[in-house]
Tab-separated table of N, CA and C in Angstrom:
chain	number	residue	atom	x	y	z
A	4	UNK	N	36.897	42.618	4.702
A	4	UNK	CA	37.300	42.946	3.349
A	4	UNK	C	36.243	42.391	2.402
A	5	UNK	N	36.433	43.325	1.365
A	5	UNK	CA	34.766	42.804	0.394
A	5	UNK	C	35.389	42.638	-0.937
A	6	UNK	N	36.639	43.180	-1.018
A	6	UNK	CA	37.309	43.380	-2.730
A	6	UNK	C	38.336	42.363	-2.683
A	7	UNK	N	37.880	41.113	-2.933
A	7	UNK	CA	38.728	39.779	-2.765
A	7	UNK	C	38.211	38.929	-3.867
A	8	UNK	N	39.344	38.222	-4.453
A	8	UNK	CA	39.154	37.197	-5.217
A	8	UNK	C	39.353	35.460	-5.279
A	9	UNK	N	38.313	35.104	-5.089
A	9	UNK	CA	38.379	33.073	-4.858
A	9	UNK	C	38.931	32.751	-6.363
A	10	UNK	N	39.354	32.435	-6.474
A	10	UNK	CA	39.704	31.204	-7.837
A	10	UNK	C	39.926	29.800	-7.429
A	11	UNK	N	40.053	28.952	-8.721
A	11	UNK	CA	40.996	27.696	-8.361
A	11	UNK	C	39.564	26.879	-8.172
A	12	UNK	N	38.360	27.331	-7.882
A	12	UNK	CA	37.061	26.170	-7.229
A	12	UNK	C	36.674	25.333	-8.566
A	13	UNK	N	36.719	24.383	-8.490
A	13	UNK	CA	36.007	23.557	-9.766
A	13	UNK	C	35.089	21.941	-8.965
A	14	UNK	N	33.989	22.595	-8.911
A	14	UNK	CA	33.182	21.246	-8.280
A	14	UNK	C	32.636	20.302	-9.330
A	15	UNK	N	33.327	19.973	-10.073
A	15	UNK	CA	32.997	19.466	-11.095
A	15	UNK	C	32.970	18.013	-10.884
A	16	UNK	N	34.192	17.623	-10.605
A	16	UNK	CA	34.697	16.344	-9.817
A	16	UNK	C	34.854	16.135	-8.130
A	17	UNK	N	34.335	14.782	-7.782
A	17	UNK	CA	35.305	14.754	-6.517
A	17	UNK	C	36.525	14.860	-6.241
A	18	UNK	N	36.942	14.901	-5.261
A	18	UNK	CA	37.765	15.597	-4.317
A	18	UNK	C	38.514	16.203	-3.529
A	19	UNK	N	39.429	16.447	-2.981
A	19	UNK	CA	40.059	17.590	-2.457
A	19	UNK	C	40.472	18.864	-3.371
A	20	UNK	N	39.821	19.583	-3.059
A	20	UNK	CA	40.091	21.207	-4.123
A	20	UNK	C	40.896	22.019	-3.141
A	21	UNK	N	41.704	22.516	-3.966
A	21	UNK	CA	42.839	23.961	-3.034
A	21	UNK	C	42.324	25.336	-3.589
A	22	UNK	N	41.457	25.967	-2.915
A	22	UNK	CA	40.854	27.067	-3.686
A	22	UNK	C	42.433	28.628	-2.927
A	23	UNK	N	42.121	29.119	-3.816
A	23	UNK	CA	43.323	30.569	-4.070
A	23	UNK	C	42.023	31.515	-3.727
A	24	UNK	N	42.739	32.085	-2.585
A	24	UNK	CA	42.064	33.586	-2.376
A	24	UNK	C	42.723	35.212	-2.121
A	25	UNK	N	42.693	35.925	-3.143
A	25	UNK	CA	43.828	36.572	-3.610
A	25	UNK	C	42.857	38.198	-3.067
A	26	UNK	N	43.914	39.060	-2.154
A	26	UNK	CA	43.187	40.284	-1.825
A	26	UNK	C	44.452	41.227	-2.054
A	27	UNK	N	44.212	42.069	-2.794
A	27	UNK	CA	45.411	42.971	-3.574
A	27	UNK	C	46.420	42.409	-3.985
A	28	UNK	N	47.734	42.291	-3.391
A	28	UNK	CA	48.752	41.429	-3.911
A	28	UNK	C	48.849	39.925	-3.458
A	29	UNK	N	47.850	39.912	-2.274
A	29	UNK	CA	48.177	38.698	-1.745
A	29	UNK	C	47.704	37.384	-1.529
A	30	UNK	N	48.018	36.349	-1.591
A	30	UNK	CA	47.349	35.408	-1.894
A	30	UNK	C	47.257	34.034	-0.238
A	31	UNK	N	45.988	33.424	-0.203
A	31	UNK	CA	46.211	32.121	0.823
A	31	UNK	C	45.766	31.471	0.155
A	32	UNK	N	45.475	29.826	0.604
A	32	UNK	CA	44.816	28.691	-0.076
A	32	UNK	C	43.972	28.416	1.267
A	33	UNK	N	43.139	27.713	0.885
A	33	UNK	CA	42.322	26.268	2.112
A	33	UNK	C	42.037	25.444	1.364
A	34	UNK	N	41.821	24.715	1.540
A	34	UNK	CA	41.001	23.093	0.669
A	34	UNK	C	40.082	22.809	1.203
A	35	UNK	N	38.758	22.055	0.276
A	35	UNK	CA	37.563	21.949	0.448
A	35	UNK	C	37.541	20.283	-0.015
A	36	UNK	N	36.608	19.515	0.169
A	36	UNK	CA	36.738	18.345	-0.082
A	36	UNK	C	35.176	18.492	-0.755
A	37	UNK	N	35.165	18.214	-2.447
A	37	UNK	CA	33.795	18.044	-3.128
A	37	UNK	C	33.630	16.262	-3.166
A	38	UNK	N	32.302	16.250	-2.456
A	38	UNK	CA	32.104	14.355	-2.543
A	38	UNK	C	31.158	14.426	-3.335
A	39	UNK	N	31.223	12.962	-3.851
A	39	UNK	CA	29.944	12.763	-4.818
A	39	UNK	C	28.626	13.094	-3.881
A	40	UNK	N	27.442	13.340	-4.988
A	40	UNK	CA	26.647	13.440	-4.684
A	40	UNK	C	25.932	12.228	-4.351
A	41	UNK	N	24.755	12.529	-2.840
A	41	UNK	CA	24.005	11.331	-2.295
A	41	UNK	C	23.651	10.439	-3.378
A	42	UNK	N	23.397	9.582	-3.502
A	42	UNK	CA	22.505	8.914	-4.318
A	42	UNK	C	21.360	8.529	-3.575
A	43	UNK	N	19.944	8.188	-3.939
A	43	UNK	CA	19.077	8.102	-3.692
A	43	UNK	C	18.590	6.682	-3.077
A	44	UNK	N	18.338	5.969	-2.283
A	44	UNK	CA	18.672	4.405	-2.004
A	44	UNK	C	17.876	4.116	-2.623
A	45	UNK	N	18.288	2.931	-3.104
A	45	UNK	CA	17.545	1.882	-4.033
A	45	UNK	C	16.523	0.683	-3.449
A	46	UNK	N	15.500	0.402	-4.179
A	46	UNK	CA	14.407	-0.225	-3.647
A	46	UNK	C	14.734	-1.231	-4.009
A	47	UNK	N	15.128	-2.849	-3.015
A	47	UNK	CA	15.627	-3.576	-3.140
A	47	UNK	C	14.713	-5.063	-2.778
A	48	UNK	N	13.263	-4.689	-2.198
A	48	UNK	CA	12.748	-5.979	-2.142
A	48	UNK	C	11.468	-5.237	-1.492
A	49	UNK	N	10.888	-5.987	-1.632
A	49	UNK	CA	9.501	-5.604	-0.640
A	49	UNK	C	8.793	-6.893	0.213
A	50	UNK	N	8.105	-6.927	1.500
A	50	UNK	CA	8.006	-7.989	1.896
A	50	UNK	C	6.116	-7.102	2.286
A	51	UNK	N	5.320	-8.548	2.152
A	51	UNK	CA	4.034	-8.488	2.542
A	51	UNK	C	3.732	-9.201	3.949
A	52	UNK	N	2.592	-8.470	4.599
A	52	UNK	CA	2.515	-9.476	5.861
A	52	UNK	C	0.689	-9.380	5.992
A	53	UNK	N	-0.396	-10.657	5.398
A	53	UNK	CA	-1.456	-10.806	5.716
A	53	UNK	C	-2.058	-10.726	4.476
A	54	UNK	N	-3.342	-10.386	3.924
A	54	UNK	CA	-4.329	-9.755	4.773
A	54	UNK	C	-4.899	-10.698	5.585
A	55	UNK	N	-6.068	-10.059	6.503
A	55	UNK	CA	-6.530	-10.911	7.116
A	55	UNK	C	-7.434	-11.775	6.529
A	56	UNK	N	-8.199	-11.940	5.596
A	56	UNK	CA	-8.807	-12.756	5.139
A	56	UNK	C	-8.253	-13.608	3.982
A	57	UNK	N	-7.962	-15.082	4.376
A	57	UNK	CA	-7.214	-15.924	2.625
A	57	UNK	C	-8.360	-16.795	2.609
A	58	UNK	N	-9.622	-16.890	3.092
A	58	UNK	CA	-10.080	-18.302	2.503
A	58	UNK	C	-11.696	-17.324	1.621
A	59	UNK	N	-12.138	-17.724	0.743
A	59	UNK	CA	-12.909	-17.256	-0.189
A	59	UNK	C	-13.936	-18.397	-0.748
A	60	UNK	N	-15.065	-17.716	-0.847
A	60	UNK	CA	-16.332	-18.828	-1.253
A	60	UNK	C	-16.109	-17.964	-3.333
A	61	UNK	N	-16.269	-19.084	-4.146
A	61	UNK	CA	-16.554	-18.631	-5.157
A	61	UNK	C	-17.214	-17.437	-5.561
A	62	UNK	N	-16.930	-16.397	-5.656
A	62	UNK	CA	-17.772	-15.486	-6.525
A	62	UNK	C	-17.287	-14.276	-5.431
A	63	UNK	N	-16.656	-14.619	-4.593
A	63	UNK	CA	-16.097	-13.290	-3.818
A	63	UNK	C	-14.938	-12.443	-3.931
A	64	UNK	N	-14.883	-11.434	-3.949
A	64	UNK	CA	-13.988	-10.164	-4.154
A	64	UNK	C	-12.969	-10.235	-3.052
A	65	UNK	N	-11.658	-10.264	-3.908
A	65	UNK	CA	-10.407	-10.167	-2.540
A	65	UNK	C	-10.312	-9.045	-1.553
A	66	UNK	N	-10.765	-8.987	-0.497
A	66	UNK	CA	-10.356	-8.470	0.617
A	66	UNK	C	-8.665	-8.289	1.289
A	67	UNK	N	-8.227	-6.911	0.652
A	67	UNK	CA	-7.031	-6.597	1.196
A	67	UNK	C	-6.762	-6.169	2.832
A	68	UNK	N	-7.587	-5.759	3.447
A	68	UNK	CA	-8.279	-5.543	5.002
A	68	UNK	C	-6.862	-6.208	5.621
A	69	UNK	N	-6.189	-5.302	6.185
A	69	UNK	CA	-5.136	-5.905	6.888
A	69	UNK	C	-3.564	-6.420	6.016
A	70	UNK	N	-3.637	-6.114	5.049
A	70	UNK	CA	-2.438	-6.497	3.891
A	70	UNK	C	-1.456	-5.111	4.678
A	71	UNK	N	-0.373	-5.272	4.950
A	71	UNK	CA	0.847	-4.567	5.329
A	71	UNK	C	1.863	-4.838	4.248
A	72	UNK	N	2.264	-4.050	3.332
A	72	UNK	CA	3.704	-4.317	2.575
A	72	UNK	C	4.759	-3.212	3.323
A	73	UNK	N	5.605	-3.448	2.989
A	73	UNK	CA	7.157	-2.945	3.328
A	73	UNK	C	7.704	-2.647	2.339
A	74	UNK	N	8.554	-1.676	2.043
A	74	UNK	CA	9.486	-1.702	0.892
A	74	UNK	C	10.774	-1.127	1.994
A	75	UNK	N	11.886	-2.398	1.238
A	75	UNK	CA	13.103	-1.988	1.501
A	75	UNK	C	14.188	-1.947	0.714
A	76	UNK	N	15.120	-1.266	1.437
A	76	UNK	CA	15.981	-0.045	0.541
A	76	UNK	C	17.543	-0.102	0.480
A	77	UNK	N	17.932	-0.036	-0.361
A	77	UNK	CA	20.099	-0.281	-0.460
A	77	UNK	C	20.348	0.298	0.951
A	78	UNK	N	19.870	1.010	1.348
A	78	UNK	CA	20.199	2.181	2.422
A	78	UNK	C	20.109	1.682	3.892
A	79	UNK	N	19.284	0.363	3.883
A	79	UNK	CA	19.120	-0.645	4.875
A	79	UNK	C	18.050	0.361	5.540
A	80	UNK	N	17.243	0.927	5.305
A	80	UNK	CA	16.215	1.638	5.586
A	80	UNK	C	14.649	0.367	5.436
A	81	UNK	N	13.998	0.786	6.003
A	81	UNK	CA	12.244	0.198	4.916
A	81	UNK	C	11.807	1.219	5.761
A	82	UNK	N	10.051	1.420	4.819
A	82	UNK	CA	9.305	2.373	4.656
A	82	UNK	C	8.155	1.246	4.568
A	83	UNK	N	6.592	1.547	5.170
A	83	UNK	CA	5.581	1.278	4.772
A	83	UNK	C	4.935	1.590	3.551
A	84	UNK	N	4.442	0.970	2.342
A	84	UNK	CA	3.669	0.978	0.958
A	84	UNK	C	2.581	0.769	1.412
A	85	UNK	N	1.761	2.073	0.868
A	85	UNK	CA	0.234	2.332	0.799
A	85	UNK	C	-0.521	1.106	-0.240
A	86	UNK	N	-1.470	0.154	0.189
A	86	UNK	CA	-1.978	-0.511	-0.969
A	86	UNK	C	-2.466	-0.072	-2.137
A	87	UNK	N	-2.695	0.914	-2.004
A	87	UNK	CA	-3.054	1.928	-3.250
A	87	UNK	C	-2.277	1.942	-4.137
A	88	UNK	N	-0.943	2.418	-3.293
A	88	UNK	CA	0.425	2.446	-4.818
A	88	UNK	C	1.155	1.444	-5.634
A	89	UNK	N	-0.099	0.221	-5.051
A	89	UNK	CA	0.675	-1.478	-5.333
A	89	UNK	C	-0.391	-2.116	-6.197
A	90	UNK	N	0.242	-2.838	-7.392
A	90	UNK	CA	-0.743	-2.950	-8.192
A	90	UNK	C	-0.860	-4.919	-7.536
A	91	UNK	N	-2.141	-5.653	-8.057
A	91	UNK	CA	-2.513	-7.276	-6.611
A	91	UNK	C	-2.892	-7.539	-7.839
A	92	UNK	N	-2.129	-8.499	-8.046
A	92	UNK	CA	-2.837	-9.597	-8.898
A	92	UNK	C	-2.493	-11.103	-9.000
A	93	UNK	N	-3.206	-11.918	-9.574
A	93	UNK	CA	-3.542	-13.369	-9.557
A	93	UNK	C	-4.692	-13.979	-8.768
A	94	UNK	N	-5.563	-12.916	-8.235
A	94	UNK	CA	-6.608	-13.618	-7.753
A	94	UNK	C	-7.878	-13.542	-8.519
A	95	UNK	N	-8.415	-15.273	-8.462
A	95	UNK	CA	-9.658	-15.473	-9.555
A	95	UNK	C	-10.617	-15.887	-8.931
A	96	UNK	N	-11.605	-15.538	-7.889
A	96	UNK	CA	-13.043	-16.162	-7.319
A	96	UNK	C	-13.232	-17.317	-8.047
A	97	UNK	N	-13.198	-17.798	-9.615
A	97	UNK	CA	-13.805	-18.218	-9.705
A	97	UNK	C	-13.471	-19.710	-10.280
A	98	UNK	N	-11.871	-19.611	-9.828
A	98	UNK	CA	-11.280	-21.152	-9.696
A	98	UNK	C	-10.929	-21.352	-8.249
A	99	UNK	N	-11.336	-23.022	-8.224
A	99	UNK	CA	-11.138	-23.385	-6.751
A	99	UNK	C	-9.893	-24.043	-6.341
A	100	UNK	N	-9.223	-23.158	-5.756
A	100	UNK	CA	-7.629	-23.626	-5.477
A	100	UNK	C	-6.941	-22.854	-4.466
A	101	UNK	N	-5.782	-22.857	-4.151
A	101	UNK	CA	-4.778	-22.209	-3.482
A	101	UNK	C	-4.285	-21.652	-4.276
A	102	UNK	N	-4.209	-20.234	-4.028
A	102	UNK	CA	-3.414	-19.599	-5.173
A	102	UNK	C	-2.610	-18.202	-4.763
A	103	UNK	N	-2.113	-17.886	-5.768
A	103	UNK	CA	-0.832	-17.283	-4.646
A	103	UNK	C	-0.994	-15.630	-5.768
A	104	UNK	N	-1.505	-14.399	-4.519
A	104	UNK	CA	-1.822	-13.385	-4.926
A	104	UNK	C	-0.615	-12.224	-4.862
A	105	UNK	N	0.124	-11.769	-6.607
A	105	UNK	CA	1.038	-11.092	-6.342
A	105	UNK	C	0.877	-9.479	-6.108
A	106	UNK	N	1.505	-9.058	-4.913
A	106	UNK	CA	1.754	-7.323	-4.666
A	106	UNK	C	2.909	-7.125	-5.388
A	107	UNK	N	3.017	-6.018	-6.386
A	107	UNK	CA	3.854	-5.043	-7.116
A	107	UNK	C	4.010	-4.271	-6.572
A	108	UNK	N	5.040	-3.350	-6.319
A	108	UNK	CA	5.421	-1.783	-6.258
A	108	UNK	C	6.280	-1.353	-6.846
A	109	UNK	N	6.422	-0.618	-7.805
A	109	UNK	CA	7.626	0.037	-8.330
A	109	UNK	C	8.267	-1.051	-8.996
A	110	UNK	N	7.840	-2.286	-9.234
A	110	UNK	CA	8.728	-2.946	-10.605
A	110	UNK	C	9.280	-4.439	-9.239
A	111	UNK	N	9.149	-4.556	-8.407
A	111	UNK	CA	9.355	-5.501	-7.246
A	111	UNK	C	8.610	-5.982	-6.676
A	112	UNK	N	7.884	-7.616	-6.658
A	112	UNK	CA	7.047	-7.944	-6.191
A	112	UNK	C	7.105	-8.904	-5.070
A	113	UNK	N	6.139	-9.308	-3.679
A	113	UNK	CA	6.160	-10.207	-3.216
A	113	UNK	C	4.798	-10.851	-3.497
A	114	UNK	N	4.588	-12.383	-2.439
A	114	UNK	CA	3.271	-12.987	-2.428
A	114	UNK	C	2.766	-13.271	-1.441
A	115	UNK	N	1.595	-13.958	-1.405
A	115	UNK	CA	0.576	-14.667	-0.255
A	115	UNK	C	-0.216	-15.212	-0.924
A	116	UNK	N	-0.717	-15.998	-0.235
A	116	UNK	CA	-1.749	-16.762	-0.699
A	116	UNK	C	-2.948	-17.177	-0.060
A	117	UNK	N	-4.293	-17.385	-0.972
A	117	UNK	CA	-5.377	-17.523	-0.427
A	117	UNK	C	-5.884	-18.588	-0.893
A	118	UNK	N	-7.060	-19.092	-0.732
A	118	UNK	CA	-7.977	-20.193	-0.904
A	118	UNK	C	-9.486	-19.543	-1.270
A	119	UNK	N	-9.514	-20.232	-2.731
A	119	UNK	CA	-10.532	-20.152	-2.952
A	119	UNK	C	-11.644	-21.777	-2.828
A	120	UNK	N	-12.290	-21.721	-2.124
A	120	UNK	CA	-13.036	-22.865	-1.604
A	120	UNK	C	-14.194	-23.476	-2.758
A	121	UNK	N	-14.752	-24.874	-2.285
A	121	UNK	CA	-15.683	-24.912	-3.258
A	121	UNK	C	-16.998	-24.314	-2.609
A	122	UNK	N	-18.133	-24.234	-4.061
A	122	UNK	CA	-19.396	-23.563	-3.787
A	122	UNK	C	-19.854	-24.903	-2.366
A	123	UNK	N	-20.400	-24.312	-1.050
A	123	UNK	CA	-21.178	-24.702	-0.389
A	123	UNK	C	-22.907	-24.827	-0.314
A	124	UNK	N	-23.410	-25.268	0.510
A	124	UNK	CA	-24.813	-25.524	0.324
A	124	UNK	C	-25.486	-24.071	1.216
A	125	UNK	N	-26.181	-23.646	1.105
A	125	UNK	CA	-26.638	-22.419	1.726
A	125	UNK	C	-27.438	-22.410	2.673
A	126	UNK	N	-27.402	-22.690	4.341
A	126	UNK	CA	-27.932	-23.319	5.273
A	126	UNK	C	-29.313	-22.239	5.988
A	127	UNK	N	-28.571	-20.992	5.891
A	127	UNK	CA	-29.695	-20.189	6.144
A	127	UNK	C	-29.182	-19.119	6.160
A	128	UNK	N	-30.137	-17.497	6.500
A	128	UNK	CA	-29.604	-16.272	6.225
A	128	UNK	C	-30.108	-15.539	8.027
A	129	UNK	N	-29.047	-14.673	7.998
A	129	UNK	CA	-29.501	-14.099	9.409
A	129	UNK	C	-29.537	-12.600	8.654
A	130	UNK	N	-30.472	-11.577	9.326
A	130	UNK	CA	-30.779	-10.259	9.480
A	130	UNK	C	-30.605	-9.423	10.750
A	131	UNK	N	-29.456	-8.532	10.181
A	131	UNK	CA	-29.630	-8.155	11.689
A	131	UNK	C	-29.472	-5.804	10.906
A	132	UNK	N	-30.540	-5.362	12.231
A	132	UNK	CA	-30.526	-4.379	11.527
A	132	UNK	C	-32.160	-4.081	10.651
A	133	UNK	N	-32.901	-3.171	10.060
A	133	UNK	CA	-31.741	-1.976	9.428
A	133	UNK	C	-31.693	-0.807	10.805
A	134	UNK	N	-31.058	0.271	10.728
A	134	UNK	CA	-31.054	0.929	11.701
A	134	UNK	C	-32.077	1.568	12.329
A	135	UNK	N	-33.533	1.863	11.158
A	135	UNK	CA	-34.446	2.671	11.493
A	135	UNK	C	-35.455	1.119	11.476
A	136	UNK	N	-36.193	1.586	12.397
A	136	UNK	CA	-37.300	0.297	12.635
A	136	UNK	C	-39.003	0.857	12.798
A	137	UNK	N	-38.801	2.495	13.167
A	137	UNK	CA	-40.290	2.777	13.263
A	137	UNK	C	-40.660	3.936	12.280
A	138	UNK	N	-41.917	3.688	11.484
A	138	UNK	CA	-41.703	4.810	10.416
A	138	UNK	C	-43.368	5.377	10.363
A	139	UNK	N	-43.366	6.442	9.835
A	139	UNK	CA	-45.073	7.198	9.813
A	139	UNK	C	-45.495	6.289	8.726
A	140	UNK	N	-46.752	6.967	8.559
A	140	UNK	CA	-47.364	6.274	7.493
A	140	UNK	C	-47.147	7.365	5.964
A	141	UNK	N	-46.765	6.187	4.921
A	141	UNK	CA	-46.245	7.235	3.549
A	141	UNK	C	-44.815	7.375	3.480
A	142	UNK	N	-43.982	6.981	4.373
A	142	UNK	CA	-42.589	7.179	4.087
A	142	UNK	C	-41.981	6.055	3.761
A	143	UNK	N	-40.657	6.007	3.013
A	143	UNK	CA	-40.013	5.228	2.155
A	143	UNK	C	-39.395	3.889	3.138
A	144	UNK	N	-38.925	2.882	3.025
A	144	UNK	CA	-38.113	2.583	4.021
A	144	UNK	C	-36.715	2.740	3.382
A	145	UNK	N	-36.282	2.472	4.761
A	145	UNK	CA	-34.969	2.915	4.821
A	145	UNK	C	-34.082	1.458	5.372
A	146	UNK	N	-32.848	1.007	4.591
A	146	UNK	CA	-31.918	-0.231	4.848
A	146	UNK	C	-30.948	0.106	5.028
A	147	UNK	N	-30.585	1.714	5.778
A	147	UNK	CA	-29.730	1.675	6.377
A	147	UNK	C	-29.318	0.645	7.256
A	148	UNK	N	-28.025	0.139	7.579
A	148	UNK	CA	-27.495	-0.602	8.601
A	148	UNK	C	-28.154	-1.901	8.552
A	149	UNK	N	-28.557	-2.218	7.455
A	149	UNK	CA	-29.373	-3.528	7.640
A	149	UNK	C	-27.840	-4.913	6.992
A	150	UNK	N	-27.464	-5.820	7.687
A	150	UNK	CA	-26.460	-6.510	7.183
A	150	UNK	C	-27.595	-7.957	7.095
A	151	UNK	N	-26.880	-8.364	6.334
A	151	UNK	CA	-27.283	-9.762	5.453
A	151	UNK	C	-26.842	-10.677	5.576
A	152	UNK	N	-26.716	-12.006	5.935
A	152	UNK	CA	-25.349	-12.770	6.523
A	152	UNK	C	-25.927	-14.137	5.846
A	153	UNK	N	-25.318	-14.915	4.986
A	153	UNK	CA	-25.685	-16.207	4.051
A	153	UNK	C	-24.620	-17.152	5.304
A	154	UNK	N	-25.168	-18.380	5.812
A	154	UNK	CA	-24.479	-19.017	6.324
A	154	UNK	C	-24.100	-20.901	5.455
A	155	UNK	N	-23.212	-21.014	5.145
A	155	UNK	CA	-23.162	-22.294	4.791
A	155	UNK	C	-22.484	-23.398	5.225
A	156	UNK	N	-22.916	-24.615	4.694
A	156	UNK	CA	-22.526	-26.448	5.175
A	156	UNK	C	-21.629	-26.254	5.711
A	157	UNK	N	-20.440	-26.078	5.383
A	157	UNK	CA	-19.164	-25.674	5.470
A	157	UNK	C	-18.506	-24.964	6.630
A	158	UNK	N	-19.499	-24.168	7.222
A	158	UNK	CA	-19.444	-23.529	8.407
A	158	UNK	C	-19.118	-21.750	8.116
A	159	UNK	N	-18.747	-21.067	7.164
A	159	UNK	CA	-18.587	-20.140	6.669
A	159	UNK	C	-19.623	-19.373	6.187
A	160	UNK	N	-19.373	-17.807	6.287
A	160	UNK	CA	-19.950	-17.429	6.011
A	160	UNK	C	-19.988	-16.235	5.179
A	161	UNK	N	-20.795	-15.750	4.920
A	161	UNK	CA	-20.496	-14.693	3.772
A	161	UNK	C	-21.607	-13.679	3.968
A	162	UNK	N	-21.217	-12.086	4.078
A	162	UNK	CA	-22.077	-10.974	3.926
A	162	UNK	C	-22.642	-10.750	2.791
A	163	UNK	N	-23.507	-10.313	2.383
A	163	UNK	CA	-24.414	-10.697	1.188
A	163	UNK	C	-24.600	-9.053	1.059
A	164	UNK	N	-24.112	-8.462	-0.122
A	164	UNK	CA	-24.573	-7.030	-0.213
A	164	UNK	C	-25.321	-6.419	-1.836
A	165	UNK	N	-25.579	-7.760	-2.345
A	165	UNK	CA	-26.404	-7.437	-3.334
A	165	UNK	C	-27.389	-8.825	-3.597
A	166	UNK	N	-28.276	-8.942	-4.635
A	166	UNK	CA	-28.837	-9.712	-5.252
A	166	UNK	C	-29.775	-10.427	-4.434
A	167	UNK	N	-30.529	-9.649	-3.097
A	167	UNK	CA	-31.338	-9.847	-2.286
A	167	UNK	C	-32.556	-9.295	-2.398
A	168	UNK	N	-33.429	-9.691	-2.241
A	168	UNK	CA	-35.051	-9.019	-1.982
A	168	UNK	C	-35.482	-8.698	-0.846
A	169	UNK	N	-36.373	-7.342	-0.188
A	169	UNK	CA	-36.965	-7.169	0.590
A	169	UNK	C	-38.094	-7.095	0.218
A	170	UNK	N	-39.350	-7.336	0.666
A	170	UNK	CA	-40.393	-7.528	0.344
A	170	UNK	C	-41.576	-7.155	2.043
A	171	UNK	N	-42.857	-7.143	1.711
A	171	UNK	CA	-43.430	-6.661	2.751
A	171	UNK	C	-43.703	-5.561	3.246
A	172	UNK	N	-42.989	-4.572	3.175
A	172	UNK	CA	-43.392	-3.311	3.460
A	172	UNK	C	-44.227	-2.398	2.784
């Protein structure tokens, strides 16, 4: 049958509806149960785990390399957070302390903490690299793959990717 009439539906509110379905003179009911709608789970904490690097010589850039956040959810769910979508702050190269670097996401933050060390004495530099080693005569050189390595007192060390001279060629 195609010439039938539903009434009675109002999903307006939750729940139990008795809808009327009326075909010429005659009428049945069924009931439908309208539930609220899902709600969306709520972001309820976020937890960080690392990065791998916390100890820092003055004048160096925080290395997130290994930082894992979590965000978890009313829903008892968690999800992995891209570091990208997390705004890091409190870290200063250029005070020497323990200090505690906060991850944001979405308005919820956790911490970790790193060490920024004092300036050391600069014991010597290793070269290793660059990738190309034999060249014609008249061509440019090339520092591809060439790494830089500052070693200091302290025992630490640090990759060096600017404020170096090559000379000799």
């Amino acid at each position: 049958v195609t010439d039938y009439e539903v009434s009675d539906f109002d999903s307006s509110t939750a729940g139990e509806k008795i809808i009327t379905v009326t075909y010429k003179d005659k009428t049945a009911t069924f009931k439908v149960n309208v539930k609220e709608a899902p709600q969306e789970p709520i972001l309820e904490s976020i937890t960080v785990k690392g990065p791998t690097k916390t100890q820092y010589a003055v004048g160096e850039v925080l290395n997130l390399e290994g930082l894992e956040i979590t965000a978890h959810y009313s829903d008892g769910t968690s999800k992995p957070v891209a570091v990208t979508d997390c705004e890091v702050t409190g870290f200063d190269s250029s005070v020497v302390e323990v200090q505690t670097v906060t991850v944001t996401y979405r308005g919820t933050s956790a911490t970790f903490e790193v060490e920024v060390i004092a300036p050391q004495v600069l014991e010597s530099i290793t070269v290793e690299g660059p990738d190309k080693t034999e060249y014609g005569i008249g061509e440019n050189l090339d520092l591809k793959g060439l790494v830089i390595t500052a070693h200091y007192s302290d025992g630490h060390e640090v990759v060096i990717t600017e404020g170096f001279e090559v000379t000799g060629f």
